[in-house]
Short mmCIF file of C-alpha atoms in Angstrom, two decimals:
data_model
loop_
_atom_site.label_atom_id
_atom_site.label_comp_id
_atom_site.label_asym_id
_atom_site.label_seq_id
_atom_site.Cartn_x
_atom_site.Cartn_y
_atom_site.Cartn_z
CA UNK A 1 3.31 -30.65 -1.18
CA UNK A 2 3.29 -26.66 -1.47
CA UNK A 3 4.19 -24.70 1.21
CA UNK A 4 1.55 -22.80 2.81
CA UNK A 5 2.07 -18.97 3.23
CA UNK A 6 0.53 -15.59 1.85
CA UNK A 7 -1.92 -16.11 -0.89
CA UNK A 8 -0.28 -12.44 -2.44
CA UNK A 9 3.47 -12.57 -1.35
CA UNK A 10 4.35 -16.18 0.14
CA UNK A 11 5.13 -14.60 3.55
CA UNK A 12 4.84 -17.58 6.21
CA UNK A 13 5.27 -14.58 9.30
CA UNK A 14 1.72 -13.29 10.50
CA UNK A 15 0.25 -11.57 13.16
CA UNK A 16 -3.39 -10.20 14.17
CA UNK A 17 -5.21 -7.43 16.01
CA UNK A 18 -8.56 -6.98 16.89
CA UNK A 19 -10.80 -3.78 15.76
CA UNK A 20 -13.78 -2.51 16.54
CA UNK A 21 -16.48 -0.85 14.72
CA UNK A 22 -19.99 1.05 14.91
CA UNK A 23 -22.88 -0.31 12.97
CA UNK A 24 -25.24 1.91 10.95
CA UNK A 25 -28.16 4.09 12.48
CA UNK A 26 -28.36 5.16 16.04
CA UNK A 27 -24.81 2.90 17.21
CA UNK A 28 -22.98 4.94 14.15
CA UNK A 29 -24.55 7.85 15.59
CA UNK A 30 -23.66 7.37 19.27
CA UNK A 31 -20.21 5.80 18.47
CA UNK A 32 -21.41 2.44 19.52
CA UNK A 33 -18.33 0.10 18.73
CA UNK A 34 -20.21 -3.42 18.55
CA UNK A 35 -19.18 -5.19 15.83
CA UNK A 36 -15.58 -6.83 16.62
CA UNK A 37 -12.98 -8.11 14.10
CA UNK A 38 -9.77 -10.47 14.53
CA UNK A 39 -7.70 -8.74 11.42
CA UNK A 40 -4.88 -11.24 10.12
CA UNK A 41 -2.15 -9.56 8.31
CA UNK A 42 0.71 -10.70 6.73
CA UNK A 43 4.19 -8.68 8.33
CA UNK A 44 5.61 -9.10 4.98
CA UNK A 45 3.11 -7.29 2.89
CA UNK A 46 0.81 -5.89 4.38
CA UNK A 47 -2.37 -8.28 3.12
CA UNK A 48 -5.19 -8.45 5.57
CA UNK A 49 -8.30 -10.04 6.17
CA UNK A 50 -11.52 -10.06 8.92
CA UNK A 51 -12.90 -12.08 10.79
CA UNK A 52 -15.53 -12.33 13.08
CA UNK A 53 -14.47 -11.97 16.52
CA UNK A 54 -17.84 -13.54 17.91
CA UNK A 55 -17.10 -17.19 16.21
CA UNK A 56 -13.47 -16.71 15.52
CA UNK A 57 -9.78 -17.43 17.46
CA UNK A 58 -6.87 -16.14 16.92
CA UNK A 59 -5.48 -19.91 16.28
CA UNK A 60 -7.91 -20.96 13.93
CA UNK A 61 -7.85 -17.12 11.52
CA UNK A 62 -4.00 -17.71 11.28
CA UNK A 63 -5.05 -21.35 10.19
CA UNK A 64 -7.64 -19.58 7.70
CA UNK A 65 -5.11 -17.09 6.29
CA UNK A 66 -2.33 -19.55 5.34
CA UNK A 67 -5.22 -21.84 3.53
CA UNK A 68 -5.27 -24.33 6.25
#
């Protein structure tokens, strides 16, 4: 069976943190940060992706990431 890790380096470490961003129209104009992200990122390389916060966890995106 083949190890999970990294789809770009093989890394098996990662870690997440959670962004925020403004939409378009009058919440980019008012700096209205509504749209939340879980980012996974692998501490080896540096690869990333985004999730939605509003029907993600942080258990299940690290899950996600490795190919689980």
């Amino acid at each position: 069976m083949k190890e999970r890790g990294c789809i770009k380096c093989g890394g098996t470490e990662a870690a997440t943190k959670e962004i925020a961003t403004t939409g378009t129209g009058l919440s980019k104009m008012f700096d209205i940060q509504h749209n939340k992200f879980l980012v996974v990122y692998c501490k080896k390389c540096g690869y990333s992706e985004f999730y939605n916060k509003q029907t993600s966890t942080a258990s299940n995106v690290i899950d996600f990431f490795f190919g689980g």
